[in-house]
Amino acid sequence: MSDVISFILNTKYDDLPEKVVQDAVRALVDTLGVGMSGVQTEMSRIIATHAAHMFGGSTAQIWPGGHRASAAGAALANGITIDSLDAHDGHKLTKGHVGCGVIPAAIALAQAEGVSDAQEFLNLVTIGYEIGTRAGIALHVSACDYHTSGAWVALATAAMGARVLGLDETLTREALGIAEYHGPRSQMMRVIDAPTMVKDGSGWGAMAGVSAAYLARDGFTGAPAISVDTDDLASIWSDIGTRWYIQDQYIKLYPVCRWAQPASEAVMALHRDHDFSSDEITAIRVESFHEAKRLNAIPTTTEQAQYSLPFSVGAALVKGTIGVDEVMEPGLSNPDILRLARMVQIEETDTFNAAFPARRFAQAHITLADGRVLISDVTEAQGDPEDPVSHEVIRDKYLRLTVPPMGHTKAKALLTAIEALPVGGDLHAMIAQLSYQES
């Protein structure tokens, strides 16, 4: 564990390969774009009000209205705001999302503790991704259930907090132990089966980890962090600082669960290739893996829509894409989308089950009124690290998400500020632009 703690406390910006720095910027553009769009949701409004009232303090800001709270409260509120729109990055083997909690926690800690150096901030984000992704892999290997991202995001944000607070090796161990013990190890498939605002637990994990670092500083002790300090899991941590998991994150092009995206891509490909109208469709059958089959809601809320494979397929066929409008109003009440969603039959296959989670496959079969049955290729979603999308694609996604709530001028200014961080950009100015409304 000493090597892990040394990585947390002693890694310098100059130790980061250039490509890793680029990936940290990519993560910020993508994740903050999702957050600035997520502020439109009721889930974001509720948690922002809650954090301002229940997490006292004024050291960090809650997006977008300028309300303030403690670092832990801001990490909670802003993490949940990002999680309210399921378009943020993720990692296949963790079956979850590290940036959703790491980035708001890094910003909250930077504000609360006066971090002003933009390159150190990028270093901090990178450390969070490395600790969080490895902790996620370790917990999935060692725990008996499939838990939400908050369980291991807590260790990532505790690690960042330990660095920002200048904790020594002993106190950093305590912070990681507190975070692992208090992290929300909630059962992910419960919210897959019944989608609600609890979602992936990332904001609660961010809050738990930030709190853990402050508690350790003040003398609070924690149980050992067994996901980091167990011989059976040592291989997961052995190459830290030389193998960079921030490069293994996927990018989601649509604001729906990653497991629904292969099927959505498959039906969009059929539509492009065969140029039929949605009115001609009489049946839709999707083959995929077990977890995707459980995304079966016919939604009445945006949370249900974001976790619904049938609704995602219907929106993709009617609109040719899946955007914020599709998973909120007017999409939720669109009769054409709902008609197609009710047609979708999902089947799991042994082949696709065996490939999961390293690969997520779907194949679509669409029957038309003239009797034709169109069958897609076996499809994976775009944006996987094996075939990454370009930075221009991420910038375009960012602008699609942010221009409607922020306006083009403010959205572009935030983007420019993020991209300037590696070359002496103003971190304080970038953070200030996240609160673009009057409180």
Tab-separated table of C-alpha atoms in Angstrom:
chain	number	residue	atom	x	y	z
A	1	MET	CA	0.000	0.000	0.000
A	2	SER	CA	2.950	2.317	0.507
A	3	ASP	CA	3.446	2.575	-3.257
A	4	VAL	CA	-0.202	3.595	-3.685
A	5	ILE	CA	0.056	6.251	-1.008
A	6	SER	CA	3.316	7.510	-2.479
A	7	PHE	CA	1.559	7.839	-5.825
A	8	ILE	CA	-1.252	9.829	-4.207
A	9	LEU	CA	0.997	12.180	-2.259
A	10	ASN	CA	4.093	12.509	-4.432
A	11	THR	CA	3.072	12.323	-8.106
A	12	LYS	CA	4.037	15.500	-9.944
A	13	TYR	CA	2.482	17.026	-13.025
A	14	ASP	CA	5.750	16.461	-14.877
A	15	ASP	CA	5.369	12.726	-14.172
A	16	LEU	CA	2.238	12.589	-16.323
A	17	PRO	CA	2.661	11.542	-19.963
A	18	GLU	CA	1.369	14.121	-22.430
A	19	LYS	CA	-1.419	11.805	-23.558
A	20	VAL	CA	-2.566	11.393	-19.955
A	21	VAL	CA	-2.814	15.165	-19.560
A	22	GLN	CA	-4.860	15.303	-22.754
A	23	ASP	CA	-7.159	12.636	-21.364
A	24	ALA	CA	-7.609	14.632	-18.154
A	25	VAL	CA	-8.676	17.642	-20.228
A	26	ARG	CA	-10.971	15.411	-22.272
A	27	ALA	CA	-12.545	14.120	-19.059
A	28	LEU	CA	-13.127	17.653	-17.806
A	29	VAL	CA	-14.714	18.815	-21.054
A	30	ASP	CA	-16.960	15.781	-21.226
A	31	THR	CA	-17.962	15.618	-17.565
A	32	LEU	CA	-18.507	19.323	-17.018
A	33	GLY	CA	-20.531	19.445	-20.224
A	34	VAL	CA	-22.811	16.787	-18.758
A	35	GLY	CA	-22.989	18.684	-15.465
A	36	MET	CA	-23.914	21.975	-17.098
A	37	SER	CA	-26.746	20.192	-18.904
A	38	GLY	CA	-27.759	18.139	-15.859
A	39	VAL	CA	-28.642	21.356	-13.998
A	40	GLN	CA	-31.886	21.353	-16.005
A	41	THR	CA	-33.177	18.262	-14.169
A	42	GLU	CA	-35.436	18.160	-11.132
A	43	MET	CA	-32.939	15.808	-9.516
A	44	SER	CA	-30.283	18.535	-9.697
A	45	ARG	CA	-32.612	21.197	-8.306
A	46	ILE	CA	-33.567	19.051	-5.330
A	47	ILE	CA	-30.008	18.089	-4.389
A	48	ALA	CA	-28.706	21.654	-4.792
A	49	THR	CA	-31.315	22.957	-2.346
A	50	HIS	CA	-30.662	20.049	0.015
A	51	ALA	CA	-26.889	20.561	0.056
A	52	ALA	CA	-27.186	24.301	0.610
A	53	HIS	CA	-29.510	23.729	3.580
A	54	MET	CA	-27.994	20.602	5.126
A	55	PHE	CA	-24.234	20.831	4.447
A	56	GLY	CA	-23.201	24.032	6.177
A	57	GLY	CA	-20.295	26.106	4.999
A	58	SER	CA	-19.482	28.456	2.174
A	59	THR	CA	-16.132	27.283	0.841
A	60	ALA	CA	-17.359	25.680	-2.396
A	61	GLN	CA	-20.029	26.453	-4.957
A	62	ILE	CA	-23.059	24.494	-6.044
A	63	TRP	CA	-23.789	24.651	-9.773
A	64	PRO	CA	-25.195	26.655	-11.508
A	65	GLY	CA	-26.798	29.293	-9.305
A	66	GLY	CA	-23.965	30.288	-7.022
A	67	HIS	CA	-25.271	28.714	-3.796
A	68	ARG	CA	-22.442	27.609	-1.549
A	69	ALA	CA	-21.748	24.786	0.892
A	70	SER	CA	-18.856	22.878	2.417
A	71	ALA	CA	-16.510	20.969	0.134
A	72	ALA	CA	-18.353	17.744	1.010
A	73	GLY	CA	-21.741	19.322	0.305
A	74	ALA	CA	-20.660	20.757	-3.041
A	75	ALA	CA	-19.112	17.423	-4.071
A	76	LEU	CA	-22.421	15.735	-3.206
A	77	ALA	CA	-24.636	18.202	-5.048
A	78	ASN	CA	-22.505	18.589	-8.152
A	79	GLY	CA	-21.768	14.868	-8.368
A	80	ILE	CA	-25.476	14.103	-8.311
A	81	THR	CA	-26.121	16.835	-10.883
A	82	ILE	CA	-23.668	15.123	-13.252
A	83	ASP	CA	-25.259	11.745	-12.468
A	84	SER	CA	-28.718	13.169	-13.213
A	85	LEU	CA	-27.955	12.993	-16.948
A	86	ASP	CA	-26.485	9.636	-17.886
A	87	ALA	CA	-24.005	10.910	-20.468
A	88	HIS	CA	-20.753	10.881	-18.473
A	89	ASP	CA	-17.694	8.704	-19.079
A	90	GLY	CA	-17.165	5.258	-17.606
A	91	HIS	CA	-14.986	2.177	-17.452
A	92	LYS	CA	-15.961	-1.287	-18.588
A	93	LEU	CA	-14.468	-3.387	-15.794
A	94	THR	CA	-15.763	-1.139	-13.028
A	95	LYS	CA	-19.218	-1.207	-14.662
A	96	GLY	CA	-19.486	2.388	-13.548
A	97	HIS	CA	-18.276	5.960	-13.655
A	98	VAL	CA	-15.334	7.574	-11.878
A	99	GLY	CA	-15.322	11.091	-13.342
A	100	CYS	CA	-18.877	11.739	-12.154
A	101	GLY	CA	-17.590	11.911	-8.576
A	102	VAL	CA	-13.905	12.721	-9.017
A	103	ILE	CA	-14.285	15.934	-10.995
A	104	PRO	CA	-16.821	17.715	-8.754
A	105	ALA	CA	-14.829	16.644	-5.691
A	106	ALA	CA	-11.589	17.966	-7.206
A	107	ILE	CA	-13.258	21.313	-7.913
A	108	ALA	CA	-14.799	21.516	-4.435
A	109	LEU	CA	-11.464	20.691	-2.756
A	110	ALA	CA	-9.637	23.196	-4.932
A	111	GLN	CA	-12.060	25.916	-3.914
A	112	ALA	CA	-12.136	25.009	-0.248
A	113	GLU	CA	-8.370	24.701	0.154
A	114	GLY	CA	-7.158	27.382	-2.226
A	115	VAL	CA	-5.625	25.259	-4.972
A	116	SER	CA	-4.764	27.753	-7.697
A	117	ASP	CA	-2.256	25.961	-9.916
A	118	ALA	CA	-4.027	24.630	-13.020
A	119	GLN	CA	-1.455	21.920	-13.641
A	120	GLU	CA	-1.703	20.648	-10.067
A	121	PHE	CA	-5.467	20.527	-10.549
A	122	LEU	CA	-5.036	18.331	-13.655
A	123	ASN	CA	-2.641	16.189	-11.632
A	124	LEU	CA	-5.287	15.873	-8.927
A	125	VAL	CA	-7.968	14.798	-11.407
A	126	THR	CA	-5.626	12.193	-12.901
A	127	ILE	CA	-4.814	10.765	-9.474
A	128	GLY	CA	-8.528	10.518	-8.770
A	129	TYR	CA	-9.153	8.578	-11.962
A	130	GLU	CA	-6.283	6.177	-11.233
A	131	ILE	CA	-7.282	5.454	-7.647
A	132	GLY	CA	-10.997	5.295	-8.433
A	133	THR	CA	-10.765	2.972	-11.417
A	134	ARG	CA	-8.427	0.547	-9.669
A	135	ALA	CA	-10.564	0.612	-6.508
A	136	GLY	CA	-13.613	-0.147	-8.649
A	137	ILE	CA	-11.941	-3.134	-10.267
A	138	ALA	CA	-10.717	-4.353	-6.870
A	139	LEU	CA	-14.113	-4.039	-5.209
A	140	HIS	CA	-15.871	-5.867	-8.044
A	141	VAL	CA	-13.346	-8.704	-7.773
A	142	SER	CA	-13.623	-8.976	-4.002
A	143	ALA	CA	-17.198	-7.996	-3.077
A	144	CYS	CA	-20.134	-10.368	-3.278
A	145	ASP	CA	-22.553	-7.977	-5.003
A	146	TYR	CA	-22.595	-5.507	-7.875
A	147	HIS	CA	-22.455	-2.163	-6.128
A	148	THR	CA	-22.821	1.406	-7.352
A	149	SER	CA	-19.914	3.621	-8.384
A	150	GLY	CA	-20.122	5.605	-5.170
A	151	ALA	CA	-18.551	2.671	-3.317
A	152	TRP	CA	-15.198	3.137	-5.007
A	153	VAL	CA	-15.479	6.804	-5.985
A	154	ALA	CA	-15.246	7.394	-2.233
A	155	LEU	CA	-11.668	6.092	-2.198
A	156	ALA	CA	-10.742	8.294	-5.153
A	157	THR	CA	-12.057	11.461	-3.553
A	158	ALA	CA	-10.477	10.575	-0.211
A	159	ALA	CA	-7.140	10.199	-1.990
A	160	MET	CA	-7.523	13.605	-3.619
A	161	GLY	CA	-8.535	15.110	-0.287
A	162	ALA	CA	-5.510	13.602	1.426
A	163	ARG	CA	-3.236	15.197	-1.160
A	164	VAL	CA	-4.890	18.604	-1.025
A	165	LEU	CA	-4.868	18.637	2.785
A	166	GLY	CA	-1.223	17.562	2.930
A	167	LEU	CA	-1.873	14.431	4.965
A	168	ASP	CA	1.071	12.130	5.698
A	169	GLU	CA	1.165	8.421	4.872
A	170	THR	CA	-0.462	7.353	8.154
A	171	LEU	CA	-3.367	9.767	7.869
A	172	THR	CA	-3.855	8.946	4.187
A	173	ARG	CA	-4.275	5.295	5.154
A	174	GLU	CA	-6.923	6.354	7.635
A	175	ALA	CA	-8.688	8.495	5.029
A	176	LEU	CA	-8.843	5.594	2.567
A	177	GLY	CA	-10.116	3.272	5.304
A	178	ILE	CA	-12.823	5.705	6.385
A	179	ALA	CA	-13.888	6.228	2.782
A	180	GLU	CA	-14.077	2.535	1.943
A	181	TYR	CA	-16.095	1.814	5.095
A	182	HIS	CA	-18.528	4.706	4.582
A	183	GLY	CA	-18.753	4.556	0.785
A	184	PRO	CA	-22.286	3.729	-0.434
A	185	ARG	CA	-21.985	0.067	-1.381
A	186	SER	CA	-25.553	0.038	-2.636
A	187	GLN	CA	-26.861	-2.634	-5.006
A	188	MET	CA	-26.777	-1.281	-8.552
A	189	MET	CA	-29.257	-3.701	-10.084
A	190	ARG	CA	-31.994	-2.454	-7.731
A	191	VAL	CA	-32.050	0.865	-9.571
A	192	ILE	CA	-31.711	-0.853	-12.937
A	193	ASP	CA	-34.899	-2.760	-12.159
A	194	ALA	CA	-36.675	0.270	-10.650
A	195	PRO	CA	-35.032	3.487	-11.938
A	196	THR	CA	-35.250	6.485	-9.607
A	197	MET	CA	-33.122	9.461	-8.570
A	198	VAL	CA	-30.753	7.360	-6.423
A	199	LYS	CA	-29.003	6.251	-9.640
A	200	ASP	CA	-25.296	5.343	-9.350
A	201	GLY	CA	-24.440	6.729	-5.922
A	202	SER	CA	-21.558	8.803	-7.307
A	203	GLY	CA	-22.397	12.016	-5.485
A	204	TRP	CA	-22.716	10.231	-2.153
A	205	GLY	CA	-19.375	8.535	-2.791
A	206	ALA	CA	-17.759	11.882	-3.584
A	207	MET	CA	-19.152	13.340	-0.379
A	208	ALA	CA	-18.074	10.339	1.706
A	209	GLY	CA	-14.526	10.494	0.381
A	210	VAL	CA	-14.106	14.232	0.840
A	211	SER	CA	-15.464	13.923	4.374
A	212	ALA	CA	-13.098	11.008	5.029
A	213	ALA	CA	-10.045	13.122	4.248
A	214	TYR	CA	-11.155	15.888	6.617
A	215	LEU	CA	-12.037	13.349	9.305
A	216	ALA	CA	-8.610	11.710	9.028
A	217	ARG	CA	-6.938	15.112	9.320
A	218	ASP	CA	-8.857	15.693	12.547
A	219	GLY	CA	-7.859	12.359	14.085
A	220	PHE	CA	-10.789	10.110	13.130
A	221	THR	CA	-9.603	6.550	12.449
A	222	GLY	CA	-10.849	4.114	9.835
A	223	ALA	CA	-11.000	0.406	9.167
A	224	PRO	CA	-8.275	-0.855	6.792
A	225	ALA	CA	-9.032	-0.224	3.120
A	226	ILE	CA	-8.998	-3.865	2.096
A	227	SER	CA	-9.542	-3.124	-1.604
A	228	VAL	CA	-6.162	-1.352	-1.595
A	229	ASP	CA	-4.241	-3.268	1.071
A	230	THR	CA	-4.922	-6.957	0.447
A	231	ASP	CA	-2.366	-9.376	-1.011
A	232	ASP	CA	-4.962	-11.018	-3.270
A	233	LEU	CA	-5.617	-7.656	-4.954
A	234	ALA	CA	-2.034	-6.411	-5.113
A	235	SER	CA	-1.716	-7.033	-8.856
A	236	ILE	CA	-4.393	-4.412	-9.539
A	237	TRP	CA	-2.196	-1.761	-7.884
A	238	SER	CA	1.269	-3.004	-8.829
A	239	ASP	CA	1.683	-0.871	-11.963
A	240	ILE	CA	0.254	2.379	-10.600
A	241	GLY	CA	2.138	5.318	-12.041
A	242	THR	CA	3.164	3.403	-15.158
A	243	ARG	CA	-0.181	2.155	-16.512
A	244	TRP	CA	-2.789	4.886	-16.763
A	245	TYR	CA	-6.440	3.907	-16.388
A	246	ILE	CA	-7.637	7.377	-17.303
A	247	GLN	CA	-6.851	6.286	-20.861
A	248	ASP	CA	-9.285	3.354	-20.573
A	249	GLN	CA	-12.465	5.354	-20.007
A	250	TYR	CA	-15.213	5.234	-22.616
A	251	ILE	CA	-17.155	8.270	-23.817
A	252	LYS	CA	-20.938	8.103	-24.136
A	253	LEU	CA	-22.492	9.968	-27.035
A	254	TYR	CA	-26.045	9.717	-25.679
A	255	PRO	CA	-27.573	10.422	-22.233
A	256	VAL	CA	-28.727	6.863	-21.562
A	257	CYS	CA	-27.190	3.871	-19.836
A	258	ARG	CA	-24.170	2.478	-21.680
A	259	TRP	CA	-25.849	-0.920	-21.756
A	260	ALA	CA	-28.663	0.471	-23.928
A	261	GLN	CA	-26.356	2.140	-26.415
A	262	PRO	CA	-25.260	-0.890	-28.507
A	263	ALA	CA	-28.897	-1.643	-29.337
A	264	SER	CA	-29.549	2.025	-30.113
A	265	GLU	CA	-26.514	2.180	-32.398
A	266	ALA	CA	-27.664	-1.026	-34.098
A	267	VAL	CA	-31.124	0.288	-34.991
A	268	MET	CA	-29.719	3.646	-36.129
A	269	ALA	CA	-27.353	1.793	-38.470
A	270	LEU	CA	-30.278	-0.168	-39.923
A	271	HIS	CA	-32.214	3.053	-40.428
A	272	ARG	CA	-29.277	4.681	-42.239
A	273	ASP	CA	-28.698	1.656	-44.456
A	274	HIS	CA	-32.318	0.927	-45.410
A	275	ASP	CA	-34.059	4.319	-45.196
A	276	PHE	CA	-37.404	3.182	-43.774
A	277	SER	CA	-39.781	5.284	-41.712
A	278	SER	CA	-40.667	4.492	-38.128
A	279	ASP	CA	-44.298	4.079	-39.207
A	280	GLU	CA	-43.303	0.994	-41.250
A	281	ILE	CA	-41.968	-0.903	-38.220
A	282	THR	CA	-44.161	-3.731	-36.940
A	283	ALA	CA	-41.754	-5.582	-34.612
A	284	ILE	CA	-38.368	-5.022	-32.941
A	285	ARG	CA	-36.264	-7.750	-31.383
A	286	VAL	CA	-32.946	-7.020	-29.682
A	287	GLU	CA	-30.376	-9.599	-28.666
A	288	SER	CA	-27.981	-8.419	-25.981
A	289	PHE	CA	-26.601	-9.413	-22.546
A	290	HIS	CA	-28.461	-10.080	-19.302
A	291	GLU	CA	-27.874	-6.712	-17.665
A	292	ALA	CA	-29.118	-4.885	-20.766
A	293	LYS	CA	-32.260	-7.038	-20.782
A	294	ARG	CA	-33.132	-5.675	-17.343
A	295	LEU	CA	-33.282	-2.123	-18.746
A	296	ASN	CA	-36.898	-2.691	-19.689
A	297	ALA	CA	-38.944	0.244	-18.339
A	298	ILE	CA	-41.562	2.074	-20.364
A	299	PRO	CA	-40.773	5.429	-18.796
A	300	THR	CA	-42.782	8.219	-17.289
A	301	THR	CA	-39.726	9.988	-15.769
A	302	THR	CA	-36.334	10.978	-17.131
A	303	GLU	CA	-34.611	8.571	-14.728
A	304	GLN	CA	-36.642	5.691	-16.177
A	305	ALA	CA	-35.966	6.872	-19.729
A	306	GLN	CA	-32.216	6.975	-19.132
A	307	TYR	CA	-32.309	3.373	-17.892
A	308	SER	CA	-34.618	2.022	-20.609
A	309	LEU	CA	-33.343	0.072	-23.600
A	310	PRO	CA	-36.760	-0.010	-25.319
A	311	PHE	CA	-37.204	3.749	-24.947
A	312	SER	CA	-33.649	4.400	-26.180
A	313	VAL	CA	-34.291	2.256	-29.237
A	314	GLY	CA	-37.601	3.997	-29.907
A	315	ALA	CA	-36.043	7.459	-29.607
A	316	ALA	CA	-33.137	6.463	-31.834
A	317	LEU	CA	-35.510	5.266	-34.545
A	318	VAL	CA	-37.903	8.224	-34.393
A	319	LYS	CA	-35.355	11.015	-33.909
A	320	GLY	CA	-32.210	9.483	-35.414
A	321	THR	CA	-30.356	10.229	-32.161
A	322	ILE	CA	-30.870	10.365	-28.391
A	323	GLY	CA	-30.444	13.767	-26.795
A	324	VAL	CA	-31.611	15.652	-23.744
A	325	ASP	CA	-34.943	16.474	-25.395
A	326	GLU	CA	-35.563	12.788	-25.984
A	327	VAL	CA	-35.026	11.694	-22.348
A	328	MET	CA	-36.967	14.650	-20.926
A	329	GLU	CA	-39.988	16.442	-22.300
A	330	PRO	CA	-41.054	16.407	-25.100
A	331	GLY	CA	-39.559	12.949	-25.621
A	332	LEU	CA	-41.219	11.318	-22.622
A	333	SER	CA	-44.672	11.944	-24.062
A	334	ASN	CA	-43.823	11.383	-27.739
A	335	PRO	CA	-46.405	8.835	-28.963
A	336	ASP	CA	-44.193	7.539	-31.782
A	337	ILE	CA	-41.277	6.846	-29.436
A	338	LEU	CA	-43.557	5.143	-26.924
A	339	ARG	CA	-45.247	3.045	-29.613
A	340	LEU	CA	-41.903	1.648	-30.750
A	341	ALA	CA	-40.641	1.215	-27.201
A	342	ARG	CA	-43.592	-1.045	-26.421
A	343	MET	CA	-42.682	-3.212	-29.425
A	344	VAL	CA	-39.154	-3.982	-28.282
A	345	GLN	CA	-38.504	-7.531	-27.191
A	346	ILE	CA	-35.119	-8.120	-25.524
A	347	GLU	CA	-33.386	-11.513	-25.494
A	348	GLU	CA	-30.094	-12.357	-23.849
A	349	THR	CA	-27.600	-14.680	-25.527
A	350	ASP	CA	-24.867	-16.832	-24.035
A	351	THR	CA	-22.291	-15.294	-26.359
A	352	PHE	CA	-23.081	-11.720	-25.389
A	353	ASN	CA	-23.315	-12.652	-21.695
A	354	ALA	CA	-19.874	-14.244	-21.826
A	355	ALA	CA	-18.369	-11.112	-23.373
A	356	PHE	CA	-19.727	-8.782	-20.669
A	357	PRO	CA	-18.411	-6.562	-19.068
A	358	ALA	CA	-15.269	-6.253	-21.191
A	359	ARG	CA	-17.451	-5.956	-24.277
A	360	ARG	CA	-21.116	-4.988	-24.586
A	361	PHE	CA	-22.846	-6.319	-27.706
A	362	ALA	CA	-26.275	-6.055	-29.272
A	363	GLN	CA	-27.900	-7.167	-32.504
A	364	ALA	CA	-31.199	-5.732	-33.694
A	365	HIS	CA	-33.922	-7.365	-35.807
A	366	ILE	CA	-36.552	-5.004	-37.245
A	367	THR	CA	-39.641	-6.272	-39.047
A	368	LEU	CA	-41.314	-3.925	-41.536
A	369	ALA	CA	-44.888	-3.831	-42.792
A	370	ASP	CA	-43.842	-5.185	-46.202
A	371	GLY	CA	-42.531	-8.360	-44.560
A	372	ARG	CA	-38.827	-7.570	-44.667
A	373	VAL	CA	-36.779	-8.453	-41.591
A	374	LEU	CA	-33.678	-6.274	-41.277
A	375	ILE	CA	-30.833	-7.615	-39.139
A	376	SER	CA	-28.020	-5.408	-37.913
A	377	ASP	CA	-24.397	-6.292	-37.465
A	378	VAL	CA	-23.312	-7.300	-33.989
A	379	THR	CA	-22.802	-3.825	-32.575
A	380	GLU	CA	-20.871	-2.065	-29.841
A	381	ALA	CA	-21.418	1.536	-28.795
A	382	GLN	CA	-19.124	4.246	-30.092
A	383	GLY	CA	-16.533	5.791	-27.801
A	384	ASP	CA	-14.804	2.722	-26.381
A	385	PRO	CA	-11.111	3.234	-25.560
A	386	GLU	CA	-10.127	0.633	-28.159
A	387	ASP	CA	-11.584	2.924	-30.837
A	388	PRO	CA	-11.761	6.342	-29.171
A	389	VAL	CA	-13.728	9.247	-30.519
A	390	SER	CA	-11.774	12.364	-31.380
A	391	HIS	CA	-11.584	15.439	-29.200
A	392	GLU	CA	-13.677	17.239	-31.816
A	393	VAL	CA	-16.485	14.735	-31.252
A	394	ILE	CA	-16.291	15.405	-27.514
A	395	ARG	CA	-16.317	19.175	-28.107
A	396	ASP	CA	-19.384	18.822	-30.340
A	397	LYS	CA	-21.123	16.756	-27.654
A	398	TYR	CA	-20.195	19.372	-25.044
A	399	LEU	CA	-21.728	22.176	-27.105
A	400	ARG	CA	-24.911	20.203	-27.820
A	401	LEU	CA	-25.346	19.712	-24.086
A	402	THR	CA	-24.326	23.136	-22.796
A	403	VAL	CA	-25.545	25.699	-25.314
A	404	PRO	CA	-29.286	25.247	-24.528
A	405	PRO	CA	-28.957	25.981	-20.776
A	406	MET	CA	-25.918	28.298	-20.826
A	407	GLY	CA	-26.068	30.087	-24.158
A	408	HIS	CA	-23.348	29.842	-26.783
A	409	THR	CA	-21.089	32.575	-25.414
A	410	LYS	CA	-20.890	31.211	-21.860
A	411	ALA	CA	-20.643	27.603	-23.015
A	412	LYS	CA	-17.772	28.411	-25.362
A	413	ALA	CA	-16.004	30.479	-22.688
A	414	LEU	CA	-16.082	27.565	-20.248
A	415	LEU	CA	-14.804	25.189	-22.920
A	416	THR	CA	-11.922	27.523	-23.765
A	417	ALA	CA	-11.026	27.865	-20.081
A	418	ILE	CA	-10.925	24.085	-19.577
A	419	GLU	CA	-8.764	23.509	-22.625
A	420	ALA	CA	-6.321	26.216	-21.500
A	421	LEU	CA	-5.512	24.540	-18.171
A	422	PRO	CA	-2.368	22.664	-19.333
A	423	VAL	CA	-0.803	25.840	-20.730
A	424	GLY	CA	-1.170	28.168	-17.776
A	425	GLY	CA	-4.926	28.651	-17.796
A	426	ASP	CA	-6.708	30.351	-14.928
A	427	LEU	CA	-8.236	27.667	-12.706
A	428	HIS	CA	-10.217	30.147	-10.605
A	429	ALA	CA	-11.735	31.713	-13.715
A	430	MET	CA	-12.700	28.293	-15.075
A	431	ILE	CA	-14.402	27.298	-11.826
A	432	ALA	CA	-16.219	30.632	-11.574
A	433	GLN	CA	-17.833	30.026	-14.957
A	434	LEU	CA	-19.604	26.943	-13.607
A	435	SER	CA	-21.940	29.239	-11.670
A	436	TYR	CA	-23.475	31.131	-14.555
A	437	GLN	CA	-26.828	31.993	-12.980
A	438	GLU	CA	-27.649	34.410	-10.205
A	439	SER	CA	-28.388	32.691	-6.887
